[in-house]
mmCIF file with all atom_site columns, C-alpha atoms in Angstrom:
data_model
loop_
_atom_site.group_PDB
_atom_site.id
_atom_site.type_symbol
_atom_site.label_atom_id
_atom_site.label_alt_id
_atom_site.label_comp_id
_atom_site.label_asym_id
_atom_site.label_entity_id
_atom_site.label_seq_id
_atom_site.pdbx_PDB_ins_code
_atom_site.Cartn_x
_atom_site.Cartn_y
_atom_site.Cartn_z
_atom_site.occupancy
_atom_site.B_iso_or_equiv
_atom_site.pdbx_formal_charge
_atom_site.auth_seq_id
_atom_site.auth_comp_id
_atom_site.auth_asym_id
_atom_site.auth_atom_id
_atom_site.pdbx_PDB_model_num
ATOM 1   C CA . UNK J 1 1   ? -0.016  -0.124 0.141   1.00 59.00 ? 667 UNK J CA 1
ATOM 2   C CA . UNK J 1 2   ? 1.523   3.506  -0.937  1.00 62.00 ? 668 UNK J CA 1
ATOM 3   C CA . UNK J 1 3   ? 2.434   5.125  2.247   1.00 52.00 ? 669 UNK J CA 1
ATOM 4   C CA . UNK J 1 4   ? 0.631   8.310  3.225   1.00 51.00 ? 670 UNK J CA 1
ATOM 5   C CA . UNK J 1 5   ? 2.062   11.472 1.396   1.00 49.00 ? 671 UNK J CA 1
ATOM 6   C CA . UNK J 1 6   ? 3.478   14.592 3.116   1.00 48.00 ? 672 UNK J CA 1
ATOM 7   C CA . UNK J 1 7   ? 1.020   17.050 1.446   1.00 44.00 ? 673 UNK J CA 1
ATOM 8   C CA . UNK J 1 8   ? 1.355   19.927 3.326   1.00 38.00 ? 674 UNK J CA 1
ATOM 9   C CA . UNK J 1 9   ? 2.287   22.084 0.508   1.00 41.00 ? 675 UNK J CA 1
ATOM 10  C CA . UNK J 1 10  ? -1.083  21.442 -1.334  1.00 40.00 ? 676 UNK J CA 1
ATOM 11  C CA . UNK J 1 11  ? -2.394  24.256 0.723   1.00 35.00 ? 677 UNK J CA 1
ATOM 12  C CA . UNK J 1 12  ? 0.359   26.730 0.572   1.00 36.00 ? 678 UNK J CA 1
ATOM 13  C CA . UNK J 1 13  ? -0.629  30.331 -0.375  1.00 36.00 ? 679 UNK J CA 1
ATOM 14  C CA . UNK J 1 14  ? 2.112   30.473 -2.974  1.00 36.00 ? 680 UNK J CA 1
ATOM 15  C CA . UNK J 1 15  ? 4.512   28.516 -4.758  1.00 37.00 ? 681 UNK J CA 1
ATOM 16  C CA . UNK J 1 16  ? 8.317   28.878 -4.065  1.00 40.00 ? 682 UNK J CA 1
ATOM 17  C CA . UNK J 1 17  ? 9.293   31.005 -7.055  1.00 37.00 ? 683 UNK J CA 1
ATOM 18  C CA . UNK J 1 18  ? 12.652  29.639 -7.227  1.00 39.00 ? 684 UNK J CA 1
ATOM 19  C CA . UNK J 1 19  ? 11.107  26.340 -8.086  1.00 55.00 ? 685 UNK J CA 1
ATOM 20  C CA . UNK J 1 20  ? 7.559   26.916 -9.989  1.00 64.00 ? 686 UNK J CA 1
ATOM 21  C CA . UNK J 1 21  ? 5.397   29.773 -10.826 1.00 69.00 ? 687 UNK J CA 1
ATOM 22  C CA . UNK J 1 22  ? 1.783   29.264 -11.030 1.00 70.00 ? 688 UNK J CA 1
ATOM 23  C CA . UNK J 1 23  ? -1.313  31.050 -12.750 1.00 71.00 ? 689 UNK J CA 1
ATOM 24  C CA . UNK J 1 24  ? -3.605  32.088 -11.301 1.00 73.00 ? 690 UNK J CA 1
ATOM 25  C CA . UNK J 1 25  ? -1.862  32.446 -8.215  1.00 72.00 ? 691 UNK J CA 1
ATOM 26  C CA . UNK J 1 26  ? -3.203  30.893 -4.860  1.00 70.00 ? 692 UNK J CA 1
ATOM 27  C CA . UNK J 1 27  ? -4.791  32.930 -2.940  1.00 72.00 ? 693 UNK J CA 1
ATOM 28  C CA . UNK J 1 28  ? -8.035  32.900 -0.727  1.00 81.00 ? 694 UNK J CA 1
ATOM 29  C CA . UNK J 1 29  ? -9.979  29.838 -1.093  1.00 90.00 ? 695 UNK J CA 1
ATOM 30  C CA . UNK J 1 30  ? -13.568 30.139 -1.674  1.00 90.00 ? 696 UNK J CA 1
ATOM 31  C CA . UNK J 1 31  ? -16.077 28.724 0.496   1.00 90.00 ? 697 UNK J CA 1
ATOM 32  C CA . UNK J 1 32  ? -18.405 26.091 -0.509  1.00 93.00 ? 698 UNK J CA 1
ATOM 33  C CA . UNK J 1 33  ? -21.736 25.771 1.528   1.00 90.00 ? 699 UNK J CA 1
ATOM 34  C CA . UNK J 1 34  ? -22.669 23.024 1.141   1.00 94.00 ? 700 UNK J CA 1
ATOM 35  C CA . UNK J 1 35  ? -19.362 21.550 0.267   1.00 96.00 ? 701 UNK J CA 1
ATOM 36  C CA . UNK J 1 36  ? -18.614 20.573 -3.334  1.00 97.00 ? 702 UNK J CA 1
ATOM 37  C CA . UNK J 1 37  ? -19.640 17.061 -4.336  1.00 98.00 ? 703 UNK J CA 1
ATOM 38  C CA . UNK J 1 38  ? -16.473 15.592 -6.190  1.00 99.00 ? 704 UNK J CA 1
ATOM 39  C CA . UNK J 1 39  ? -16.121 12.353 -8.199  1.00 99.00 ? 705 UNK J CA 1
ATOM 40  C CA . UNK J 1 40  ? -12.446 11.200 -8.871  1.00 99.00 ? 706 UNK J CA 1
ATOM 41  C CA . UNK J 1 41  ? -11.098 8.871  -11.625 1.00 98.00 ? 707 UNK J CA 1
ATOM 42  C CA . UNK J 1 42  ? -7.598  7.224  -11.307 1.00 98.00 ? 708 UNK J CA 1
ATOM 43  C CA . UNK J 1 43  ? -5.828  4.333  -12.834 1.00 96.00 ? 709 UNK J CA 1
ATOM 44  C CA . UNK J 1 44  ? -2.455  4.181  -11.050 1.00 94.00 ? 710 UNK J CA 1
ATOM 45  C CA . UNK J 1 45  ? -0.581  5.509  -7.723  1.00 93.00 ? 711 UNK J CA 1
ATOM 46  C CA . UNK J 1 46  ? -3.407  8.158  -6.890  1.00 96.00 ? 712 UNK J CA 1
ATOM 47  C CA . UNK J 1 47  ? -1.147  10.768 -5.477  1.00 96.00 ? 713 UNK J CA 1
ATOM 48  C CA . UNK J 1 48  ? -3.247  13.421 -7.107  1.00 98.00 ? 714 UNK J CA 1
ATOM 49  C CA . UNK J 1 49  ? -6.195  11.791 -5.481  1.00 98.00 ? 715 UNK J CA 1
ATOM 50  C CA . UNK J 1 50  ? -4.823  12.003 -1.886  1.00 97.00 ? 716 UNK J CA 1
ATOM 51  C CA . UNK J 1 51  ? -3.495  15.528 -2.755  1.00 98.00 ? 717 UNK J CA 1
ATOM 52  C CA . UNK J 1 52  ? -7.166  16.502 -3.150  1.00 98.00 ? 718 UNK J CA 1
ATOM 53  C CA . UNK J 1 53  ? -8.237  14.792 0.125   1.00 98.00 ? 719 UNK J CA 1
ATOM 54  C CA . UNK J 1 54  ? -5.435  16.358 2.024   1.00 98.00 ? 720 UNK J CA 1
ATOM 55  C CA . UNK J 1 55  ? -6.473  19.717 0.979   1.00 97.00 ? 721 UNK J CA 1
ATOM 56  C CA . UNK J 1 56  ? -10.217 18.840 1.980   1.00 97.00 ? 722 UNK J CA 1
ATOM 57  C CA . UNK J 1 57  ? -8.772  17.711 5.504   1.00 97.00 ? 723 UNK J CA 1
ATOM 58  C CA . UNK J 1 58  ? -6.619  20.986 5.722   1.00 96.00 ? 724 UNK J CA 1
ATOM 59  C CA . UNK J 1 59  ? -10.134 22.943 5.426   1.00 94.00 ? 725 UNK J CA 1
ATOM 60  C CA . UNK J 1 60  ? -8.555  24.582 2.220   1.00 95.00 ? 726 UNK J CA 1
ATOM 61  C CA . UNK J 1 61  ? -10.923 23.020 -0.365  1.00 96.00 ? 727 UNK J CA 1
ATOM 62  C CA . UNK J 1 62  ? -14.358 22.826 0.823   1.00 97.00 ? 728 UNK J CA 1
ATOM 63  C CA . UNK J 1 63  ? -15.286 19.806 -0.899  1.00 98.00 ? 729 UNK J CA 1
ATOM 64  C CA . UNK J 1 64  ? -16.411 16.087 -0.215  1.00 98.00 ? 730 UNK J CA 1
ATOM 65  C CA . UNK J 1 65  ? -15.080 13.377 -2.439  1.00 99.00 ? 731 UNK J CA 1
ATOM 66  C CA . UNK J 1 66  ? -18.261 11.061 -3.145  1.00 98.00 ? 732 UNK J CA 1
ATOM 67  C CA . UNK J 1 67  ? -16.784 8.566  -5.003  1.00 98.00 ? 733 UNK J CA 1
ATOM 68  C CA . UNK J 1 68  ? -13.512 7.371  -6.397  1.00 98.00 ? 734 UNK J CA 1
ATOM 69  C CA . UNK J 1 69  ? -13.537 5.174  -9.671  1.00 98.00 ? 735 UNK J CA 1
ATOM 70  C CA . UNK J 1 70  ? -10.472 3.006  -10.727 1.00 97.00 ? 736 UNK J CA 1
ATOM 71  C CA . UNK J 1 71  ? -10.026 0.955  -13.665 1.00 96.00 ? 737 UNK J CA 1
ATOM 72  C CA . UNK J 1 72  ? -7.090  -1.283 -12.291 1.00 94.00 ? 738 UNK J CA 1
ATOM 73  C CA . UNK J 1 73  ? -7.745  -3.516 -9.317  1.00 94.00 ? 739 UNK J CA 1
ATOM 74  C CA . UNK J 1 74  ? -5.355  -3.013 -6.511  1.00 92.00 ? 740 UNK J CA 1
ATOM 75  C CA . UNK J 1 75  ? -4.015  -0.014 -7.858  1.00 96.00 ? 741 UNK J CA 1
ATOM 76  C CA . UNK J 1 76  ? -2.516  2.450  -5.391  1.00 95.00 ? 742 UNK J CA 1
ATOM 77  C CA . UNK J 1 77  ? -5.455  4.857  -5.837  1.00 96.00 ? 743 UNK J CA 1
ATOM 78  C CA . UNK J 1 78  ? -7.859  2.165  -4.639  1.00 96.00 ? 744 UNK J CA 1
ATOM 79  C CA . UNK J 1 79  ? -5.453  1.354  -1.780  1.00 96.00 ? 745 UNK J CA 1
ATOM 80  C CA . UNK J 1 80  ? -5.219  5.096  -0.796  1.00 97.00 ? 746 UNK J CA 1
ATOM 81  C CA . UNK J 1 81  ? -9.238  5.023  -0.820  1.00 97.00 ? 747 UNK J CA 1
ATOM 82  C CA . UNK J 1 82  ? -9.357  2.431  1.591   1.00 96.00 ? 748 UNK J CA 1
ATOM 83  C CA . UNK J 1 83  ? -7.000  3.929  3.956   1.00 96.00 ? 749 UNK J CA 1
ATOM 84  C CA . UNK J 1 84  ? -8.568  7.233  3.671   1.00 97.00 ? 750 UNK J CA 1
ATOM 85  C CA . UNK J 1 85  ? -12.306 5.546  4.123   1.00 97.00 ? 751 UNK J CA 1
ATOM 86  C CA . UNK J 1 86  ? -13.430 7.055  0.702   1.00 98.00 ? 752 UNK J CA 1
ATOM 87  C CA . UNK J 1 87  ? -15.983 4.885  -1.368  1.00 98.00 ? 753 UNK J CA 1
ATOM 88  C CA . UNK J 1 88  ? -14.307 3.280  -4.200  1.00 98.00 ? 754 UNK J CA 1
ATOM 89  C CA . UNK J 1 89  ? -15.754 1.342  -7.345  1.00 97.00 ? 755 UNK J CA 1
ATOM 90  C CA . UNK J 1 90  ? -13.783 -0.837 -9.731  1.00 96.00 ? 756 UNK J CA 1
ATOM 91  C CA . UNK J 1 91  ? -14.702 -0.554 -13.421 1.00 94.00 ? 757 UNK J CA 1
ATOM 92  C CA . UNK J 1 92  ? -12.164 -2.538 -15.343 1.00 93.00 ? 758 UNK J CA 1
ATOM 93  C CA . UNK J 1 93  ? -12.157 -1.223 -18.955 1.00 92.00 ? 759 UNK J CA 1
ATOM 94  C CA . UNK J 1 94  ? -11.116 -4.542 -20.058 1.00 91.00 ? 760 UNK J CA 1
ATOM 95  C CA . UNK J 1 95  ? -14.472 -6.122 -19.324 1.00 93.00 ? 761 UNK J CA 1
ATOM 96  C CA . UNK J 1 96  ? -16.236 -3.519 -21.550 1.00 93.00 ? 762 UNK J CA 1
ATOM 97  C CA . UNK J 1 97  ? -16.524 -3.881 -25.289 1.00 90.00 ? 763 UNK J CA 1
ATOM 98  C CA . UNK J 1 98  ? -16.077 -0.142 -26.069 1.00 95.00 ? 764 UNK J CA 1
ATOM 99  C CA . UNK J 1 99  ? -15.308 3.190  -24.399 1.00 95.00 ? 765 UNK J CA 1
ATOM 100 C CA . UNK J 1 100 ? -18.817 4.261  -24.645 1.00 97.00 ? 766 UNK J CA 1
ATOM 101 C CA . UNK J 1 101 ? -20.192 1.366  -22.757 1.00 96.00 ? 767 UNK J CA 1
ATOM 102 C CA . UNK J 1 102 ? -17.750 2.056  -19.820 1.00 97.00 ? 768 UNK J CA 1
ATOM 103 C CA . UNK J 1 103 ? -18.625 5.760  -19.881 1.00 97.00 ? 769 UNK J CA 1
ATOM 104 C CA . UNK J 1 104 ? -22.216 4.757  -19.708 1.00 97.00 ? 770 UNK J CA 1
ATOM 105 C CA . UNK J 1 105 ? -21.389 2.864  -16.617 1.00 97.00 ? 771 UNK J CA 1
ATOM 106 C CA . UNK J 1 106 ? -19.365 5.728  -15.025 1.00 98.00 ? 772 UNK J CA 1
ATOM 107 C CA . UNK J 1 107 ? -22.081 8.281  -15.836 1.00 98.00 ? 773 UNK J CA 1
ATOM 108 C CA . UNK J 1 108 ? -24.606 6.180  -13.862 1.00 98.00 ? 774 UNK J CA 1
ATOM 109 C CA . UNK J 1 109 ? -21.934 5.573  -10.897 1.00 98.00 ? 775 UNK J CA 1
ATOM 110 C CA . UNK J 1 110 ? -21.469 9.548  -10.738 1.00 98.00 ? 776 UNK J CA 1
ATOM 111 C CA . UNK J 1 111 ? -25.204 10.381 -10.921 1.00 98.00 ? 777 UNK J CA 1
ATOM 112 C CA . UNK J 1 112 ? -25.947 7.722  -8.279  1.00 98.00 ? 778 UNK J CA 1
ATOM 113 C CA . UNK J 1 113 ? -23.267 9.554  -5.970  1.00 98.00 ? 779 UNK J CA 1
ATOM 114 C CA . UNK J 1 114 ? -24.675 12.639 -6.713  1.00 97.00 ? 780 UNK J CA 1
ATOM 115 C CA . UNK J 1 115 ? -21.501 14.709 -7.794  1.00 98.00 ? 781 UNK J CA 1
ATOM 116 C CA . UNK J 1 116 ? -21.232 17.961 -9.168  1.00 97.00 ? 782 UNK J CA 1
ATOM 117 C CA . UNK J 1 117 ? -17.635 17.993 -10.479 1.00 98.00 ? 783 UNK J CA 1
ATOM 118 C CA . UNK J 1 118 ? -15.566 14.931 -11.743 1.00 98.00 ? 784 UNK J CA 1
ATOM 119 C CA . UNK J 1 119 ? -11.780 14.979 -11.595 1.00 99.00 ? 785 UNK J CA 1
ATOM 120 C CA . UNK J 1 120 ? -9.387  12.904 -13.828 1.00 98.00 ? 786 UNK J CA 1
ATOM 121 C CA . UNK J 1 121 ? -6.472  12.567 -11.447 1.00 97.00 ? 787 UNK J CA 1
ATOM 122 C CA . UNK J 1 122 ? -4.313  10.164 -13.596 1.00 93.00 ? 788 UNK J CA 1
ATOM 123 C CA . UNK J 1 123 ? -7.155  8.400  -15.295 1.00 95.00 ? 789 UNK J CA 1
ATOM 124 C CA . UNK J 1 124 ? -5.163  6.812  -18.373 1.00 92.00 ? 790 UNK J CA 1
ATOM 125 C CA . UNK J 1 125 ? -8.182  6.291  -20.566 1.00 93.00 ? 791 UNK J CA 1
ATOM 126 C CA . UNK J 1 126 ? -9.624  8.371  -23.145 1.00 92.00 ? 792 UNK J CA 1
ATOM 127 C CA . UNK J 1 127 ? -13.119 9.330  -22.293 1.00 95.00 ? 793 UNK J CA 1
ATOM 128 C CA . UNK J 1 128 ? -15.785 9.666  -24.714 1.00 96.00 ? 794 UNK J CA 1
ATOM 129 C CA . UNK J 1 129 ? -18.730 12.133 -25.366 1.00 96.00 ? 795 UNK J CA 1
ATOM 130 C CA . UNK J 1 130 ? -21.220 9.978  -23.249 1.00 97.00 ? 796 UNK J CA 1
ATOM 131 C CA . UNK J 1 131 ? -19.261 11.322 -20.235 1.00 97.00 ? 797 UNK J CA 1
ATOM 132 C CA . UNK J 1 132 ? -18.285 14.711 -21.489 1.00 97.00 ? 798 UNK J CA 1
ATOM 133 C CA . UNK J 1 133 ? -22.096 15.539 -22.415 1.00 96.00 ? 799 UNK J CA 1
ATOM 134 C CA . UNK J 1 134 ? -23.258 14.210 -19.111 1.00 97.00 ? 800 UNK J CA 1
ATOM 135 C CA . UNK J 1 135 ? -21.100 16.564 -17.119 1.00 97.00 ? 801 UNK J CA 1
ATOM 136 C CA . UNK J 1 136 ? -20.509 19.522 -19.216 1.00 94.00 ? 802 UNK J CA 1
ATOM 137 C CA . UNK J 1 137 ? -18.024 21.722 -18.104 1.00 94.00 ? 803 UNK J CA 1
ATOM 138 C CA . UNK J 1 138 ? -17.789 19.726 -14.824 1.00 96.00 ? 804 UNK J CA 1
ATOM 139 C CA . UNK J 1 139 ? -14.968 17.314 -16.137 1.00 98.00 ? 805 UNK J CA 1
ATOM 140 C CA . UNK J 1 140 ? -11.723 18.557 -14.977 1.00 98.00 ? 806 UNK J CA 1
ATOM 141 C CA . UNK J 1 141 ? -8.371  16.989 -15.903 1.00 97.00 ? 807 UNK J CA 1
ATOM 142 C CA . UNK J 1 142 ? -4.592  17.343 -14.991 1.00 97.00 ? 808 UNK J CA 1
ATOM 143 C CA . UNK J 1 143 ? -1.931  16.864 -17.607 1.00 97.00 ? 809 UNK J CA 1
ATOM 144 C CA . UNK J 1 144 ? 1.970   17.017 -16.894 1.00 96.00 ? 810 UNK J CA 1
ATOM 145 C CA . UNK J 1 145 ? 2.866   19.723 -19.392 1.00 96.00 ? 811 UNK J CA 1
ATOM 146 C CA . UNK J 1 146 ? 1.847   23.300 -20.287 1.00 96.00 ? 812 UNK J CA 1
ATOM 147 C CA . UNK J 1 147 ? -0.803  22.905 -22.774 1.00 95.00 ? 813 UNK J CA 1
ATOM 148 C CA . UNK J 1 148 ? -1.286  23.336 -25.628 1.00 94.00 ? 814 UNK J CA 1
ATOM 149 C CA . UNK J 1 149 ? 2.362   21.948 -25.826 1.00 95.00 ? 815 UNK J CA 1
ATOM 150 C CA . UNK J 1 150 ? 3.060   18.210 -25.537 1.00 96.00 ? 816 UNK J CA 1
ATOM 151 C CA . UNK J 1 151 ? -0.379  16.797 -25.688 1.00 94.00 ? 817 UNK J CA 1
ATOM 152 C CA . UNK J 1 152 ? -1.104  13.155 -25.238 1.00 91.00 ? 818 UNK J CA 1
ATOM 153 C CA . UNK J 1 153 ? 1.314   10.313 -23.827 1.00 91.00 ? 819 UNK J CA 1
ATOM 154 C CA . UNK J 1 154 ? 4.568   10.841 -22.531 1.00 94.00 ? 820 UNK J CA 1
ATOM 155 C CA . UNK J 1 155 ? 4.488   14.660 -22.093 1.00 96.00 ? 821 UNK J CA 1
ATOM 156 C CA . UNK J 1 156 ? 7.519   14.746 -19.937 1.00 97.00 ? 822 UNK J CA 1
ATOM 157 C CA . UNK J 1 157 ? 9.432   12.924 -22.518 1.00 96.00 ? 823 UNK J CA 1
ATOM 158 C CA . UNK J 1 158 ? 8.162   15.016 -25.098 1.00 97.00 ? 824 UNK J CA 1
ATOM 159 C CA . UNK J 1 159 ? 9.308   18.212 -23.437 1.00 97.00 ? 825 UNK J CA 1
ATOM 160 C CA . UNK J 1 160 ? 12.735  16.601 -22.758 1.00 97.00 ? 826 UNK J CA 1
ATOM 161 C CA . UNK J 1 161 ? 13.249  15.726 -26.443 1.00 96.00 ? 827 UNK J CA 1
ATOM 162 C CA . UNK J 1 162 ? 12.029  18.923 -27.432 1.00 97.00 ? 828 UNK J CA 1
ATOM 163 C CA . UNK J 1 163 ? 14.893  20.457 -25.359 1.00 95.00 ? 829 UNK J CA 1
ATOM 164 C CA . UNK J 1 164 ? 12.520  23.165 -24.001 1.00 96.00 ? 830 UNK J CA 1
ATOM 165 C CA . UNK J 1 165 ? 13.756  25.356 -20.806 1.00 95.00 ? 831 UNK J CA 1
ATOM 166 C CA . UNK J 1 166 ? 10.112  25.232 -19.014 1.00 96.00 ? 832 UNK J CA 1
ATOM 167 C CA . UNK J 1 167 ? 7.800   22.663 -18.831 1.00 97.00 ? 833 UNK J CA 1
ATOM 168 C CA . UNK J 1 168 ? 4.892   22.282 -16.055 1.00 97.00 ? 834 UNK J CA 1
ATOM 169 C CA . UNK J 1 169 ? 1.319   21.074 -15.747 1.00 97.00 ? 835 UNK J CA 1
ATOM 170 C CA . UNK J 1 170 ? -2.045  21.868 -16.627 1.00 97.00 ? 836 UNK J CA 1
ATOM 171 C CA . UNK J 1 171 ? -5.658  21.677 -15.096 1.00 97.00 ? 837 UNK J CA 1
ATOM 172 C CA . UNK J 1 172 ? -8.198  22.049 -17.614 1.00 97.00 ? 838 UNK J CA 1
ATOM 173 C CA . UNK J 1 173 ? -11.899 21.203 -18.557 1.00 97.00 ? 839 UNK J CA 1
ATOM 174 C CA . UNK J 1 174 ? -12.276 18.171 -20.747 1.00 96.00 ? 840 UNK J CA 1
ATOM 175 C CA . UNK J 1 175 ? -13.372 18.410 -24.343 1.00 93.00 ? 841 UNK J CA 1
ATOM 176 C CA . UNK J 1 176 ? -13.763 15.632 -26.972 1.00 89.00 ? 842 UNK J CA 1
ATOM 177 C CA . UNK J 1 177 ? -10.282 16.215 -28.462 1.00 89.00 ? 843 UNK J CA 1
ATOM 178 C CA . UNK J 1 178 ? -7.765  14.770 -26.163 1.00 85.00 ? 844 UNK J CA 1
ATOM 179 C CA . UNK J 1 179 ? -5.874  17.419 -23.819 1.00 85.00 ? 845 UNK J CA 1
ATOM 180 C CA . UNK J 1 180 ? -7.865  20.575 -24.918 1.00 88.00 ? 846 UNK J CA 1
ATOM 181 C CA . UNK J 1 181 ? -10.549 22.573 -23.284 1.00 92.00 ? 847 UNK J CA 1
ATOM 182 C CA . UNK J 1 182 ? -10.514 25.659 -21.409 1.00 94.00 ? 848 UNK J CA 1
ATOM 183 C CA . UNK J 1 183 ? -7.099  26.003 -18.972 1.00 96.00 ? 849 UNK J CA 1
ATOM 184 C CA . UNK J 1 184 ? -8.401  26.425 -15.342 1.00 95.00 ? 850 UNK J CA 1
ATOM 185 C CA . UNK J 1 185 ? -4.790  26.660 -13.822 1.00 95.00 ? 851 UNK J CA 1
ATOM 186 C CA . UNK J 1 186 ? -0.923  26.099 -14.860 1.00 96.00 ? 852 UNK J CA 1
ATOM 187 C CA . UNK J 1 187 ? 2.170   25.624 -13.000 1.00 96.00 ? 853 UNK J CA 1
ATOM 188 C CA . UNK J 1 188 ? 5.573   26.196 -14.665 1.00 96.00 ? 854 UNK J CA 1
ATOM 189 C CA . UNK J 1 189 ? 8.587   24.281 -13.981 1.00 94.00 ? 855 UNK J CA 1
ATOM 190 C CA . UNK J 1 190 ? 12.349  25.117 -15.117 1.00 95.00 ? 856 UNK J CA 1
ATOM 191 C CA . UNK J 1 191 ? 14.051  22.143 -17.050 1.00 96.00 ? 857 UNK J CA 1
ATOM 192 C CA . UNK J 1 192 ? 17.386  21.469 -15.641 1.00 96.00 ? 858 UNK J CA 1
ATOM 193 C CA . UNK J 1 193 ? 20.319  20.469 -17.683 1.00 94.00 ? 859 UNK J CA 1
ATOM 194 C CA . UNK J 1 194 ? 20.706  17.182 -16.030 1.00 94.00 ? 860 UNK J CA 1
ATOM 195 C CA . UNK J 1 195 ? 16.945  16.346 -15.830 1.00 96.00 ? 861 UNK J CA 1
ATOM 196 C CA . UNK J 1 196 ? 15.921  12.763 -16.400 1.00 97.00 ? 862 UNK J CA 1
ATOM 197 C CA . UNK J 1 197 ? 12.281  11.905 -17.284 1.00 97.00 ? 863 UNK J CA 1
ATOM 198 C CA . UNK J 1 198 ? 11.914  10.578 -13.704 1.00 97.00 ? 864 UNK J CA 1
ATOM 199 C CA . UNK J 1 199 ? 13.334  13.859 -12.193 1.00 97.00 ? 865 UNK J CA 1
ATOM 200 C CA . UNK J 1 200 ? 11.455  16.174 -14.069 1.00 97.00 ? 866 UNK J CA 1
ATOM 201 C CA . UNK J 1 201 ? 8.122   14.049 -13.854 1.00 97.00 ? 867 UNK J CA 1
ATOM 202 C CA . UNK J 1 202 ? 8.507   14.146 -9.831  1.00 96.00 ? 868 UNK J CA 1
ATOM 203 C CA . UNK J 1 203 ? 8.876   18.021 -9.952  1.00 96.00 ? 869 UNK J CA 1
ATOM 204 C CA . UNK J 1 204 ? 5.956   18.322 -12.057 1.00 97.00 ? 870 UNK J CA 1
ATOM 205 C CA . UNK J 1 205 ? 3.852   16.026 -10.123 1.00 96.00 ? 871 UNK J CA 1
ATOM 206 C CA . UNK J 1 206 ? 4.700   18.082 -6.931  1.00 96.00 ? 872 UNK J CA 1
ATOM 207 C CA . UNK J 1 207 ? 3.052   21.101 -8.475  1.00 96.00 ? 873 UNK J CA 1
ATOM 208 C CA . UNK J 1 208 ? 0.139   19.014 -9.879  1.00 97.00 ? 874 UNK J CA 1
ATOM 209 C CA . UNK J 1 209 ? -0.615  18.356 -6.093  1.00 97.00 ? 875 UNK J CA 1
ATOM 210 C CA . UNK J 1 210 ? -0.477  22.218 -5.460  1.00 95.00 ? 876 UNK J CA 1
ATOM 211 C CA . UNK J 1 211 ? -2.554  23.264 -8.301  1.00 96.00 ? 877 UNK J CA 1
ATOM 212 C CA . UNK J 1 212 ? -5.214  20.493 -8.852  1.00 97.00 ? 878 UNK J CA 1
ATOM 213 C CA . UNK J 1 213 ? -7.028  21.208 -5.650  1.00 97.00 ? 879 UNK J CA 1
ATOM 214 C CA . UNK J 1 214 ? -7.069  25.099 -6.247  1.00 96.00 ? 880 UNK J CA 1
ATOM 215 C CA . UNK J 1 215 ? -8.253  24.307 -10.011 1.00 96.00 ? 881 UNK J CA 1
ATOM 216 C CA . UNK J 1 216 ? -11.129 22.273 -8.269  1.00 97.00 ? 882 UNK J CA 1
ATOM 217 C CA . UNK J 1 217 ? -12.087 25.384 -6.401  1.00 96.00 ? 883 UNK J CA 1
ATOM 218 C CA . UNK J 1 218 ? -12.039 27.607 -9.359  1.00 95.00 ? 884 UNK J CA 1
ATOM 219 C CA . UNK J 1 219 ? -14.267 25.278 -11.417 1.00 95.00 ? 885 UNK J CA 1
ATOM 220 C CA . UNK J 1 220 ? -16.654 24.687 -8.632  1.00 96.00 ? 886 UNK J CA 1
ATOM 221 C CA . UNK J 1 221 ? -17.122 28.628 -8.194  1.00 94.00 ? 887 UNK J CA 1
ATOM 222 C CA . UNK J 1 222 ? -17.681 28.615 -11.988 1.00 92.00 ? 888 UNK J CA 1
ATOM 223 C CA . UNK J 1 223 ? -20.213 25.724 -11.870 1.00 92.00 ? 889 UNK J CA 1
ATOM 224 C CA . UNK J 1 224 ? -22.087 26.972 -9.174  1.00 92.00 ? 890 UNK J CA 1
ATOM 225 C CA . UNK J 1 225 ? -22.421 30.572 -10.529 1.00 89.00 ? 891 UNK J CA 1
ATOM 226 C CA . UNK J 1 226 ? -23.395 29.398 -14.088 1.00 85.00 ? 892 UNK J CA 1
ATOM 227 C CA . UNK J 1 227 ? -25.959 26.809 -12.681 1.00 79.00 ? 893 UNK J CA 1
ATOM 228 C CA . UNK J 1 228 ? -27.490 29.435 -10.126 1.00 76.00 ? 894 UNK J CA 1
ATOM 229 C CA . UNK J 1 229 ? -26.627 27.239 -7.414  1.00 74.00 ? 895 UNK J CA 1
ATOM 230 C CA . UNK J 1 230 ? -26.014 29.243 -4.185  1.00 66.00 ? 896 UNK J CA 1
ATOM 231 C CA . UNK J 1 231 ? -23.126 28.684 -1.621  1.00 62.00 ? 897 UNK J CA 1
ATOM 232 C CA . UNK J 1 232 ? -20.079 29.483 -3.320  1.00 60.00 ? 898 UNK J CA 1
#
């Protein structure tokens, strides 16, 4: 089981300017009454999932994770959910004939959990319009590059191959085309001369842990304002 992370930095007021720069800057966190109802999707280790919960536990992000969905049995995210006592469901994509059938099942699960926003926190599957249209402007993704640069798989490797001096991560709303959609928040990370894929990915992931909860808060404010729901 993955060890608990030291995620106190997730609720920092600002980022260390010597390491990273994020936009928009993390300022006063909005208050949601009632708490923002979240669904989370993860395929792997689940550190971003735990970063979200850490921000909730620290009373920074006013939210409640109603459901975690995983597609790989025994993955780190599932184990973290067990430790954190958060409801988790396994939906193995290999058991579905098409992506659309999987997404229909996910829509049903999230509707039953009564979620407002869904966060793809390391979900390594392409989602279809079935899910996107069921939760329009309510599906958020985190990607390890400064979009629109380096979309798709192995964004860190793409950045190193391109010899860029700055990379980072992006939280954005999901649209039908992969890694597109309105940007909610970004963090820029310098690429060091001796960086390996592992070292750069580690620093980028640290910034993902910082900006993802903040991006959820920003997206939550926009959602409640646009839908006329009071409490943000």
